[in-house]
Amino acid sequence: MERILPFTDEHEVFRTAFCEFLDQEVVSHYGQWEKDGGVPREVFKKFGDLGYLCIWLDEKYGGVGGDLLYSVIQAEEMQARGLNSLYTRLHGDVIAPYIYTHGSEELKQRWLPACAAGEKILAVAMSEPQAGSDLASLATSAVKEGDNYIVNGNKAWISNGMLADLVVVAVRTDPKAKPYKGISLLLVETNTPGFSRNRVQKIGMHAQDTAELFFSDCKVPQTNLLGEENKGFYYLMEKLQWERIMAAVCAVNQAQYSLALTIPYVKERKMFNQTLSSFQNTQFELAKAATEIEVAKSFVDQLVVQHLAGQKISKEVAMAKYYCCDLAFRTADRCVQLFGGYGLCEEYPIARQFVDSRFLKMLGGTSEVQLVIIAKELGL
């Protein structure tokens, strides 16, 4: 099916170069990173050296001023290789925009060039152990003291948490305000006294370092405030539309990769003196998966176009995030079943797809959060 995304010749040249980079510098090392439990810092530097971080960023801050379609290309090609735990895009496409949009000129000049170069790594800390996706229950506090904020609390499930040099932290600056109106965003350097972190051990996504962060009387300059005080929740919501569209892009391409792993396998694997692909059940299961993937691709492409046009599509984005993330896991589950016992062996990539795809239903707002958004938009 012909796609509606307005890719140009320049986009396709970029795609070719990016694919070559992934194949030469990433794919052969990824299995070791999974065993090691993290991606080395040097990988971010390699991305930065080639301009693959913060592509959208103005040249004055170290970017190349590209459009968001470059981010789509990166997501598609990374997922097409099963590089589920490589979170360079979180750093460049999700977190850096908070600094660019709401940071002072001093903060932009100080941090963005280093972020684009891969010299400094970013994380964002919203979720908390007792709150999860519920920002209204956020408890990490920031109290003014002289020219600083004193930050106390902890954050959970923070991607890039162990590598990060700088964290965008959602804090409560007005405990008396209505829940969503007392939240602010602070930039906290991870070498700040009173800051500590622990690695979280997960069932999958092993190369993606995930951490719990602790703040004990961390002294953070008031100049590290992003935007205005007590408007942090609205800044977070402002960026979530694109973040969730990209989650859907990743999810549908992750489903496509599971399918791509399985079709050759069922053509070769024999049972009862015939290939698995000759059984009608196999054909039907993969035909259903392929159909669902194509439908999802078309829907997500349409949302990308609408977002680029500046449209507010919160309901549709929530639908895409919910459906595509569920699809990625459902497809991996179908495919694991067709691999039989081999699908449960770690040396088979489909096993990694199965455990990794489960995370998609949690990240960027759980599936249940997306359903709440949809229900509200329906007037329920």
XYZ file of C-alpha atoms in Angstrom:
380
model
C 0.000 0.000 0.000
C 1.362 3.421 -0.940
C 2.021 5.555 2.112
C 0.669 9.062 2.584
C 3.658 10.375 4.522
C 5.402 13.133 2.532
C 8.857 11.566 2.417
C 11.222 13.359 0.029
C 14.345 12.154 -1.750
C 16.360 13.681 1.095
C 14.437 11.591 3.592
C 15.175 8.432 1.656
C 18.873 9.289 1.365
C 18.866 9.722 5.139
C 17.087 6.390 5.566
C 19.750 4.591 3.520
C 22.608 6.158 5.466
C 20.925 5.512 8.808
C 20.297 1.861 7.923
C 23.959 1.408 7.026
C 24.952 2.954 10.344
C 22.655 0.655 12.316
C 23.847 -2.421 10.464
C 27.521 -1.579 10.904
C 27.616 0.001 14.368
C 24.644 -1.315 16.317
C 23.100 -4.611 15.203
C 26.157 -6.807 15.767
C 26.669 -5.400 19.283
C 23.068 -5.362 20.442
C 23.042 -8.906 21.811
C 26.017 -8.125 24.027
C 24.336 -4.956 25.291
C 21.333 -7.064 26.245
C 23.640 -9.329 28.262
C 25.440 -6.347 29.795
C 22.169 -4.719 30.829
C 22.720 -1.417 29.059
C 23.852 0.520 26.017
C 27.305 2.116 26.376
C 27.531 5.908 26.498
C 29.738 5.763 23.433
C 26.727 4.761 21.334
C 25.044 8.107 22.041
C 28.291 9.825 21.014
C 28.359 7.904 17.729
C 24.770 8.952 17.034
C 25.677 12.539 17.874
C 28.779 12.584 15.688
C 26.631 11.741 12.654
C 23.821 14.162 13.508
C 21.369 11.413 14.461
C 20.390 12.978 17.796
C 18.010 15.959 18.025
C 17.712 16.163 14.247
C 14.865 18.688 14.591
C 17.013 21.081 16.627
C 18.087 24.493 15.293
C 21.629 24.630 13.982
C 22.530 27.326 16.535
C 22.099 24.677 19.251
C 23.900 21.887 17.430
C 21.074 20.323 15.437
C 20.425 20.209 11.702
C 16.918 21.693 11.637
C 15.253 18.614 10.140
C 11.540 17.854 10.293
C 9.824 15.218 12.414
C 9.700 12.717 9.562
C 13.351 11.958 10.256
C 12.294 10.744 13.687
C 9.699 8.491 12.065
C 12.379 7.014 9.811
C 14.669 6.353 12.750
C 11.898 4.632 14.699
C 10.898 2.477 11.731
C 14.413 1.312 10.972
C 15.390 0.660 14.581
C 12.275 -1.438 15.192
C 12.763 -3.224 11.862
C 15.966 -4.608 13.389
C 14.536 -5.435 16.787
C 16.535 -2.702 18.539
C 13.801 -2.208 21.103
C 16.029 -1.089 23.979
C 18.023 1.591 22.173
C 16.529 4.784 23.598
C 18.451 7.464 21.748
C 15.150 8.842 20.474
C 13.804 9.291 23.996
C 16.832 11.466 24.680
C 16.651 13.456 21.446
C 13.017 13.493 20.373
C 11.087 13.411 23.651
C 13.159 15.065 26.375
C 15.354 17.626 24.613
C 12.242 19.442 23.269
C 11.277 20.349 26.851
C 14.532 22.266 27.213
C 14.230 23.828 23.764
C 10.623 24.962 24.248
C 10.630 26.006 27.891
C 14.255 26.494 28.913
C 15.921 29.885 29.268
C 18.452 30.888 26.644
C 21.220 30.159 29.141
C 19.917 26.617 29.681
C 19.581 26.045 25.938
C 23.111 27.214 25.236
C 24.490 25.200 28.123
C 22.814 21.860 27.475
C 21.402 21.453 23.975
C 24.669 21.387 21.982
C 26.039 18.728 24.335
C 22.793 16.742 24.044
C 22.871 16.902 20.249
C 26.490 15.735 20.297
C 25.696 12.802 22.579
C 28.060 14.140 25.234
C 25.279 14.580 27.772
C 22.403 12.112 28.129
C 18.857 13.016 29.152
C 16.094 11.324 31.120
C 12.650 12.489 32.183
C 11.222 11.635 35.611
C 7.449 11.733 35.976
C 6.345 8.365 37.401
C 6.568 7.623 41.108
C 6.336 4.335 43.047
C 2.880 5.130 44.468
C 1.551 7.137 41.521
C 2.637 5.557 38.234
C 0.841 7.336 35.403
C -1.283 9.368 37.845
C 0.452 12.763 37.854
C -2.258 14.183 40.117
C -0.802 12.089 42.934
C 2.775 13.243 42.324
C 4.540 13.730 45.671
C 8.159 14.692 44.904
C 8.456 18.208 46.325
C 10.512 21.300 45.499
C 10.568 24.029 48.154
C 12.183 27.402 47.572
C 15.140 28.282 49.760
C 17.080 31.386 48.780
C 18.006 31.086 45.084
C 17.400 27.337 45.036
C 14.746 24.663 45.202
C 15.219 21.887 47.739
C 13.988 18.680 46.105
C 12.877 15.588 48.031
C 11.182 12.413 46.844
C 11.777 9.569 44.443
C 10.879 8.515 40.934
C 10.411 5.047 39.473
C 10.764 3.316 36.089
C 12.982 6.027 34.602
C 14.342 5.114 31.178
C 17.974 6.137 30.565
C 18.035 6.612 34.330
C 21.483 5.150 34.959
C 23.181 6.865 32.015
C 21.561 10.273 32.405
C 23.616 13.372 33.176
C 20.545 15.594 33.321
C 16.961 14.754 34.284
C 13.774 16.709 33.619
C 11.974 16.146 36.914
C 8.292 16.755 37.566
C 7.979 18.196 41.090
C 5.220 19.630 43.241
C 5.943 23.297 43.923
C 2.532 24.280 45.297
C 1.058 21.619 47.601
C -2.065 23.738 48.181
C -2.982 24.067 44.522
C -5.341 21.695 42.740
C -3.403 18.527 41.889
C -2.612 19.341 38.262
C -1.876 23.012 38.900
C 0.934 22.707 41.425
C 3.458 20.840 39.261
C 6.665 22.296 37.828
C 9.551 20.966 35.745
C 13.125 21.250 36.991
C 16.412 20.306 35.377
C 18.408 18.282 37.883
C 22.016 17.334 37.218
C 22.786 13.812 38.367
C 25.989 14.922 40.127
C 23.916 17.083 42.489
C 24.573 16.238 46.172
C 21.652 14.253 47.568
C 20.836 12.585 44.236
C 21.175 8.810 43.933
C 19.824 6.028 41.753
C 19.426 2.264 41.556
C 19.085 0.048 38.520
C 15.742 -1.718 38.054
C 15.928 -5.361 36.949
C 13.280 -6.153 34.326
C 11.937 -9.222 32.545
C 12.796 -7.719 29.153
C 14.207 -4.593 27.497
C 17.495 -5.550 29.105
C 19.692 -3.156 27.117
C 17.482 -0.241 28.166
C 18.777 0.903 31.523
C 15.884 1.683 33.845
C 16.350 3.247 37.253
C 14.691 4.439 40.407
C 15.824 7.962 41.321
C 16.126 9.391 44.829
C 16.254 13.054 45.847
C 17.315 13.897 49.394
C 17.561 17.648 50.013
C 18.889 18.178 46.487
C 19.725 21.831 46.005
C 18.684 22.874 42.497
C 19.096 26.467 41.227
C 15.817 28.260 40.532
C 17.291 29.124 37.141
C 16.867 25.419 36.280
C 13.092 25.845 36.203
C 11.593 25.097 32.787
C 8.976 27.645 31.820
C 6.750 29.018 34.551
C 6.283 27.614 38.011
C 3.206 25.393 38.506
C 2.634 24.916 34.769
C 4.625 21.721 34.409
C 1.608 19.477 33.931
C 0.479 21.489 30.925
C 3.986 21.380 29.433
C 3.973 17.607 29.786
C 0.582 17.295 28.119
C 1.720 19.579 25.314
C 4.482 17.141 24.324
C 2.590 13.900 24.900
C 0.744 13.954 21.561
C 3.920 13.447 19.532
C 5.438 11.118 22.109
C 2.415 8.827 21.912
C 2.267 8.954 18.126
C 5.878 7.819 18.092
C 5.058 5.071 20.588
C 2.456 3.854 18.101
C 4.970 4.078 15.238
C 7.418 1.953 17.226
C 4.749 -0.536 18.238
C 3.390 -1.183 14.765
C 6.894 -1.649 13.399
C 7.720 -3.947 16.295
C 4.714 -6.046 15.291
C 5.974 -6.018 11.702
C 9.367 -7.295 12.853
C 7.774 -10.189 14.759
C 5.911 -11.134 11.598
C 9.096 -10.847 9.525
C 10.878 -13.233 11.900
C 8.075 -15.774 11.754
C 7.200 -16.113 8.068
C 10.580 -17.584 7.000
C 10.585 -19.850 10.037
C 7.196 -21.457 9.340
C 8.226 -22.037 5.721
C 11.203 -24.115 6.848
C 10.022 -25.754 10.071
C 8.452 -29.179 9.485
C 5.898 -31.035 11.549
C 4.072 -34.239 10.568
C 6.092 -34.306 7.342
C 4.937 -30.898 6.163
C 5.965 -27.322 6.747
C 4.165 -25.267 9.372
C 3.230 -22.779 6.664
C 1.119 -25.417 4.931
C -1.250 -25.693 7.898
C -4.352 -23.556 7.569
C -4.124 -22.429 11.178
C -0.647 -21.010 10.532
C -1.848 -19.260 7.408
C -4.860 -17.781 9.161
C -2.903 -16.576 12.206
C -0.281 -14.806 10.102
C -2.871 -13.454 7.672
C -4.776 -11.906 10.571
C -1.580 -10.411 11.984
C -0.559 -8.964 8.612
C -4.007 -7.433 8.112
C -4.033 -5.797 11.529
C -0.547 -4.395 10.967
C -1.481 -2.825 7.623
C -4.609 -1.241 9.093
C -2.605 0.125 12.023
C 0.109 1.508 9.730
C -2.435 3.464 7.720
C -4.028 4.884 10.860
C -0.706 5.920 12.374
C 0.527 7.490 9.120
C -2.634 9.576 9.027
C -2.014 10.776 12.583
C 1.553 11.768 11.708
C 0.233 13.868 8.828
C -2.389 15.491 11.060
C 0.179 16.238 13.763
C 2.534 17.822 11.229
C -0.401 20.003 10.170
C -0.789 21.211 13.772
C -4.044 19.432 14.557
C -5.065 18.459 18.093
C -5.993 14.789 17.923
C -5.797 13.566 21.503
C -8.556 10.967 21.145
C -7.123 9.452 17.984
C -3.599 9.450 19.405
C -4.803 7.636 22.512
C -6.556 5.116 20.269
C -3.386 4.549 18.248
C -1.181 4.217 21.313
C -3.576 1.741 22.919
C -4.265 -0.314 19.788
C -0.744 -0.477 18.342
C 0.917 -1.373 21.631
C -1.643 -4.108 22.181
C -1.084 -5.242 18.596
C 2.689 -5.515 19.090
C 2.235 -7.815 22.067
C -0.589 -9.785 20.469
C 1.465 -10.339 17.307
C 4.533 -11.450 19.258
C 2.343 -13.827 21.246
C 0.939 -15.362 18.065
C 4.394 -15.728 16.599
C 5.936 -17.265 19.715
C 3.212 -19.908 19.596
C 4.174 -20.784 16.035
C 7.817 -21.156 17.028
C 6.787 -23.696 19.650
C 9.409 -24.437 22.284
C 12.038 -22.511 20.336
C 9.995 -19.358 20.865
C 10.825 -19.563 24.557
C 14.588 -19.787 23.987
C 16.524 -16.563 24.418
C 18.753 -17.180 21.402
C 15.690 -16.787 19.165
C 14.876 -13.095 18.550
C 11.149 -13.779 18.732
C 11.517 -14.507 22.459
C 12.959 -11.032 22.962
C 10.121 -9.554 20.936
C 7.597 -11.239 23.217
C 8.968 -9.879 26.495
C 9.948 -6.480 25.059
C 6.570 -5.828 23.466
C 4.872 -6.229 26.843
C 6.516 -3.007 27.987
C 4.773 -0.978 25.303
C 1.453 -1.295 27.112
C 3.009 0.491 30.105
C 5.265 3.161 28.625
C 4.116 6.701 27.819
C 0.883 6.238 29.737
C -0.592 2.776 30.286
C -3.213 1.269 28.030
C -5.772 1.984 30.744
C -4.833 5.680 30.724
C -5.386 5.761 26.959
C -8.810 4.170 27.415
C -9.735 6.792 30.018
C -8.790 9.534 27.532
C -10.850 7.923 24.788
C -13.849 7.471 27.069
C -13.736 11.131 28.114
C -13.561 12.228 24.481
C -16.644 10.108 23.863
C -18.459 12.036 26.564
C -18.583 9.129 28.999
